[in-house]
Amino acid sequence: MEPVRQAIMARQAGDYDGALRVLTGITDDLRRDDPALPPLPFIVLFEWGQLIEVHSPARDALAALRDEHVRRLLDGDTDSAEEAFGGRTHSRFWDIAWFNDTLGDSRSTYEVFLHLLRTTPEVAARYSSRALPAIVEQGDYALGERYLPEPLSQLGELNATARWAPLLPADFRPPHLSALLSGYVQALRLRGAILHGLGRHAEAGALRMAGLAGIESEELRALAEKELVAPGAISQLVATHQASLPPSPA
């Protein structure tokens, strides 16, 4: 995505205001295409997070966008229009969670989810897996136990995909394998954290050993161990790779 490359170059050159203008411009372009506020691409949010570390107005801008989504969700607008996404709905809560991940504000995600639990439990049930990281970070292990993930059930798909899919595609195709690995490790980490939080320490330790041993690829197993220790390592690897790719031909 060429505008993101421009934002990266501006940030690296110290032009933080210019980088923020590019990122907000991407958001504005998406809004013009679809007033229902479509999702921002991962690489956009990753770069926004990089900019936040050195430029506080970037945090304010992303928080304002998050607050707009929260207002819409609290008003009952939980999903965007189906026709805007090829006949599929897009979860507004999912966007809020991504924004809060970038902002480092799991409390906001947790509180929005609790609101959904109180007002529209059927909607909350659809988003429980996305809310679970915030639930765990807030230490609500009793609530987390209601949504306990089953990471070992994902091993078959992960190992099968690793036999044909590259970890880092040579172009801007979605990094399917790294996304699967990231989701698997997150489920492994969250289940382990909940078990530890409930005092089930031996069970959590056994889960970690089995979860890593079940990954057939040594490369993926090493990356999974790294991700368990430093969550976000896989995302950092993907973002760095995508930023290094040559621009797509016009």
GROMACS .gro file of C-alpha atoms in nm:
model
  250
    1MET     CA    1   0.000   0.000   0.000
    2GLU     CA    2   0.185   0.305  -0.131
    3PRO     CA    3   0.030   0.566   0.105
    4VAL     CA    4   0.150   0.363   0.403
    5ARG     CA    5   0.500   0.364   0.256
    6GLN     CA    6   0.474   0.743   0.234
    7ALA     CA    7   0.370   0.757   0.600
    8ILE     CA    8   0.666   0.539   0.699
    9MET     CA    9   0.909   0.755   0.505
   10ALA     CA   10   0.766   1.072   0.659
   11ARG     CA   11   0.791   0.929   1.011
   12GLN     CA   12   1.147   0.810   0.956
   13ALA     CA   13   1.237   1.156   0.826
   14GLY     CA   14   1.092   1.315   1.140
   15ASP     CA   15   0.791   1.464   0.959
   16TYR     CA   16   0.540   1.334   1.212
   17ASP     CA   17   0.262   1.574   1.115
   18GLY     CA   18   0.304   1.467   0.753
   19ALA     CA   19   0.288   1.100   0.847
   20LEU     CA   20  -0.031   1.160   1.044
   21ARG     CA   21  -0.185   1.346   0.750
   22VAL     CA   22  -0.121   1.045   0.528
   23LEU     CA   23  -0.275   0.802   0.778
   24THR     CA   24  -0.584   1.016   0.839
   25GLY     CA   25  -0.608   1.065   0.462
   26ILE     CA   26  -0.631   0.688   0.415
   27THR     CA   27  -0.916   0.682   0.668
   28ASP     CA   28  -1.090   0.973   0.494
   29ASP     CA   29  -1.058   0.801   0.155
   30LEU     CA   30  -1.216   0.485   0.295
   31ARG     CA   31  -1.501   0.688   0.441
   32ARG     CA   32  -1.568   0.851   0.106
   33ASP     CA   33  -1.588   0.509  -0.051
   34ASP     CA   34  -1.811   0.380   0.228
   35PRO     CA   35  -1.966   0.608   0.494
   36ALA     CA   36  -2.025   0.298   0.712
   37LEU     CA   37  -1.660   0.324   0.822
   38PRO     CA   38  -1.491   0.018   0.668
   39PRO     CA   39  -1.205  -0.153   0.851
   40LEU     CA   40  -0.856  -0.011   0.825
   41PRO     CA   41  -0.593  -0.249   0.683
   42PHE     CA   42  -0.361  -0.404   0.939
   43ILE     CA   43  -0.054  -0.229   0.801
   44VAL     CA   44  -0.223   0.111   0.849
   45LEU     CA   45  -0.294   0.045   1.215
   46PHE     CA   46   0.055  -0.095   1.269
   47GLU     CA   47   0.212   0.221   1.128
   48TRP     CA   48  -0.029   0.433   1.332
   49GLY     CA   49   0.100   0.253   1.640
   50GLN     CA   50   0.459   0.328   1.540
   51LEU     CA   51   0.373   0.695   1.502
   52ILE     CA   52   0.195   0.709   1.837
   53GLU     CA   53   0.522   0.619   2.007
   54VAL     CA   54   0.683   0.943   1.890
   55HIS     CA   55   0.391   1.180   1.819
   56SER     CA   56   0.110   1.227   2.072
   57PRO     CA   57  -0.135   1.388   1.823
   58ALA     CA   58  -0.144   1.052   1.647
   59ARG     CA   59  -0.287   0.897   1.963
   60ASP     CA   60  -0.551   1.169   1.988
   61ALA     CA   61  -0.655   1.119   1.625
   62LEU     CA   62  -0.690   0.742   1.659
   63ALA     CA   63  -0.872   0.776   1.992
   64ALA     CA   64  -1.121   1.012   1.828
   65LEU     CA   65  -1.186   0.755   1.553
   66ARG     CA   66  -1.227   0.485   1.819
   67ASP     CA   67  -1.470   0.703   2.013
   68GLU     CA   68  -1.680   0.753   1.700
   69HIS     CA   69  -1.708   0.377   1.654
   70VAL     CA   70  -1.796   0.334   2.022
   71ARG     CA   71  -2.073   0.595   1.997
   72ARG     CA   72  -2.220   0.419   1.697
   73LEU     CA   73  -2.204   0.080   1.865
   74LEU     CA   74  -2.367   0.210   2.184
   75ASP     CA   75  -2.642   0.359   1.967
   76GLY     CA   76  -2.715   0.008   1.840
   77ASP     CA   77  -2.513   0.022   1.516
   78THR     CA   78  -2.313  -0.294   1.583
   79ASP     CA   79  -2.233  -0.390   1.225
   80SER     CA   80  -2.168  -0.205   0.903
   81ALA     CA   81  -2.393  -0.244   0.603
   82GLU     CA   82  -2.375  -0.584   0.432
   83GLU     CA   83  -2.358  -0.451   0.077
   84ALA     CA   84  -2.047  -0.249   0.155
   85PHE     CA   85  -1.842  -0.564   0.208
   86GLY     CA   86  -1.950  -0.795  -0.067
   87GLY     CA   87  -2.262  -0.917   0.112
   88ARG     CA   88  -2.084  -0.963   0.447
   89THR     CA   89  -2.136  -0.762   0.761
   90HIS     CA   90  -1.836  -0.615   0.935
   91SER     CA   91  -1.822  -0.596   1.313
   92ARG     CA   92  -1.786  -0.250   1.459
   93PHE     CA   93  -1.671  -0.409   1.784
   94TRP     CA   94  -1.385  -0.574   1.595
   95ASP     CA   95  -1.265  -0.232   1.479
   96ILE     CA   96  -1.292  -0.090   1.830
   97ALA     CA   97  -1.080  -0.376   1.961
   98TRP     CA   98  -0.816  -0.317   1.691
   99PHE     CA   99  -0.805   0.055   1.768
  100ASN     CA  100  -0.769  -0.017   2.138
  101ASP     CA  101  -0.496  -0.272   2.072
  102THR     CA  102  -0.305   0.003   1.893
  103LEU     CA  103  -0.381   0.254   2.167
  104GLY     CA  104  -0.293   0.007   2.443
  105ASP     CA  105  -0.638   0.057   2.595
  106SER     CA  106  -0.777  -0.287   2.675
  107ARG     CA  107  -0.999  -0.130   2.942
  108SER     CA  108  -1.208   0.036   2.670
  109THR     CA  109  -1.256  -0.293   2.484
  110TYR     CA  110  -1.348  -0.469   2.809
  111GLU     CA  111  -1.604  -0.204   2.908
  112VAL     CA  112  -1.767  -0.201   2.564
  113PHE     CA  113  -1.796  -0.579   2.577
  114LEU     CA  114  -1.954  -0.564   2.924
  115HIS     CA  115  -2.206  -0.315   2.785
  116LEU     CA  116  -2.291  -0.560   2.507
  117LEU     CA  117  -2.327  -0.842   2.761
  118ARG     CA  118  -2.580  -0.635   2.955
  119THR     CA  119  -2.777  -0.500   2.661
  120THR     CA  120  -2.744  -0.745   2.371
  121PRO     CA  121  -2.594  -1.074   2.496
  122GLU     CA  122  -2.653  -1.239   2.160
  123VAL     CA  123  -2.428  -0.977   1.996
  124ALA     CA  124  -2.168  -1.013   2.273
  125ALA     CA  125  -2.160  -1.389   2.210
  126ARG     CA  126  -2.054  -1.323   1.850
  127TYR     CA  127  -1.762  -1.108   1.961
  128SER     CA  128  -1.646  -1.298   2.269
  129SER     CA  129  -1.332  -1.435   2.103
  130ARG     CA  130  -1.224  -1.084   2.001
  131ALA     CA  131  -1.295  -0.952   2.350
  132LEU     CA  132  -1.108  -1.229   2.526
  133PRO     CA  133  -0.759  -1.068   2.519
  134ALA     CA  134  -0.900  -0.759   2.690
  135ILE     CA  135  -1.094  -0.972   2.939
  136VAL     CA  136  -0.773  -1.154   3.033
  137GLU     CA  137  -0.566  -0.836   3.049
  138GLN     CA  138  -0.822  -0.689   3.288
  139GLY     CA  139  -0.789  -0.997   3.508
  140ASP     CA  140  -1.150  -1.112   3.478
  141TYR     CA  141  -1.062  -1.482   3.465
  142ALA     CA  142  -1.408  -1.595   3.573
  143LEU     CA  143  -1.557  -1.426   3.266
  144GLY     CA  144  -1.271  -1.554   3.052
  145GLU     CA  145  -1.346  -1.912   3.158
  146ARG     CA  146  -1.685  -1.879   2.987
  147TYR     CA  147  -1.503  -1.830   2.655
  148LEU     CA  148  -1.205  -2.060   2.711
  149PRO     CA  149  -1.035  -2.115   2.371
  150GLU     CA  150  -0.934  -2.458   2.241
  151PRO     CA  151  -0.599  -2.396   2.069
  152LEU     CA  152  -0.502  -2.760   2.016
  153SER     CA  153  -0.802  -2.803   1.788
  154GLN     CA  154  -0.634  -2.557   1.547
  155LEU     CA  155  -0.314  -2.758   1.509
  156GLY     CA  156  -0.434  -2.967   1.215
  157GLU     CA  157  -0.514  -2.665   0.999
  158LEU     CA  158  -0.195  -2.485   1.102
  159ASN     CA  159   0.034  -2.778   1.017
  160ALA     CA  160  -0.147  -2.851   0.691
  161THR     CA  161  -0.126  -2.487   0.580
  162ALA     CA  162   0.245  -2.471   0.668
  163ARG     CA  163   0.311  -2.740   0.406
  164TRP     CA  164   0.212  -2.513   0.117
  165ALA     CA  165   0.177  -2.151   0.230
  166PRO     CA  166   0.476  -1.918   0.272
  167LEU     CA  167   0.511  -1.746   0.607
  168LEU     CA  168   0.582  -1.416   0.429
  169PRO     CA  169   0.432  -1.389   0.078
  170ALA     CA  170   0.652  -1.227  -0.185
  171ASP     CA  171   0.378  -0.975  -0.267
  172PHE     CA  172   0.092  -0.805  -0.085
  173ARG     CA  173  -0.126  -1.115  -0.069
  174PRO     CA  174  -0.269  -1.172   0.280
  175PRO     CA  175  -0.013  -1.356   0.496
  176HIS     CA  176  -0.244  -1.650   0.561
  177LEU     CA  177   0.004  -1.873   0.743
  178SER     CA  178   0.134  -1.604   0.976
  179ALA     CA  179  -0.225  -1.509   1.058
  180LEU     CA  180  -0.305  -1.870   1.146
  181LEU     CA  181   0.008  -1.896   1.360
  182SER     CA  182  -0.067  -1.570   1.536
  183GLY     CA  183  -0.423  -1.679   1.612
  184TYR     CA  184  -0.305  -2.016   1.737
  185VAL     CA  185  -0.043  -1.871   1.969
  186GLN     CA  186  -0.286  -1.613   2.100
  187ALA     CA  187  -0.538  -1.886   2.184
  188LEU     CA  188  -0.261  -2.085   2.352
  189ARG     CA  189  -0.147  -1.784   2.553
  190LEU     CA  190  -0.500  -1.680   2.654
  191ARG     CA  191  -0.605  -2.027   2.766
  192GLY     CA  192  -0.284  -2.058   2.965
  193ALA     CA  193  -0.335  -1.718   3.128
  194ILE     CA  194  -0.691  -1.803   3.226
  195LEU     CA  195  -0.587  -2.137   3.371
  196HIS     CA  196  -0.310  -1.969   3.570
  197GLY     CA  197  -0.555  -1.702   3.683
  198LEU     CA  198  -0.790  -1.971   3.808
  199GLY     CA  199  -0.508  -2.142   3.996
  200ARG     CA  200  -0.483  -2.436   3.756
  201HIS     CA  201  -0.106  -2.400   3.712
  202ALA     CA  202  -0.011  -2.759   3.628
  203GLU     CA  203  -0.277  -2.770   3.358
  204ALA     CA  204  -0.148  -2.444   3.211
  205GLY     CA  205   0.209  -2.575   3.202
  206ALA     CA  206   0.107  -2.897   3.030
  207LEU     CA  207  -0.092  -2.700   2.774
  208ARG     CA  208   0.208  -2.486   2.682
  209MET     CA  209   0.430  -2.790   2.630
  210ALA     CA  210   0.171  -2.972   2.420
  211GLY     CA  211   0.087  -2.661   2.221
  212LEU     CA  212   0.447  -2.599   2.115
  213ALA     CA  213   0.532  -2.966   2.060
  214GLY     CA  214   0.236  -3.002   1.823
  215ILE     CA  215   0.379  -2.751   1.572
  216GLU     CA  216   0.558  -2.959   1.309
  217SER     CA  217   0.770  -2.684   1.153
  218GLU     CA  218   1.080  -2.592   1.355
  219GLU     CA  219   1.070  -2.239   1.213
  220LEU     CA  220   0.709  -2.188   1.316
  221ARG     CA  221   0.768  -2.348   1.657
  222ALA     CA  222   1.053  -2.106   1.726
  223LEU     CA  223   0.840  -1.813   1.616
  224ALA     CA  224   0.554  -1.935   1.833
  225GLU     CA  225   0.784  -1.948   2.136
  226LYS     CA  226   0.898  -1.594   2.061
  227GLU     CA  227   0.538  -1.476   2.031
  228LEU     CA  228   0.447  -1.634   2.364
  229VAL     CA  229   0.726  -1.441   2.534
  230ALA     CA  230   0.676  -1.116   2.339
  231PRO     CA  231   0.323  -1.087   2.196
  232GLY     CA  232   0.329  -0.892   1.871
  233ALA     CA  233   0.650  -1.048   1.739
  234ILE     CA  234   0.465  -1.207   1.445
  235SER     CA  235   0.285  -0.884   1.359
  236GLN     CA  236   0.616  -0.699   1.371
  237LEU     CA  237   0.772  -0.953   1.136
  238VAL     CA  238   0.485  -0.926   0.886
  239ALA     CA  239   0.474  -0.546   0.896
  240THR     CA  240   0.849  -0.516   0.848
  241HIS     CA  241   0.832  -0.757   0.554
  242GLN     CA  242   0.542  -0.574   0.388
  243ALA     CA  243   0.712  -0.239   0.431
  244SER     CA  244   1.018  -0.378   0.248
  245LEU     CA  245   0.822  -0.493  -0.057
  246PRO     CA  246   0.855  -0.292  -0.379
  247PRO     CA  247   0.555  -0.079  -0.474
  248SER     CA  248   0.278  -0.259  -0.661
  249PRO     CA  249   0.277  -0.177  -1.035
  250ALA     CA  250   0.015   0.078  -1.131
   0.00000   0.00000   0.00000
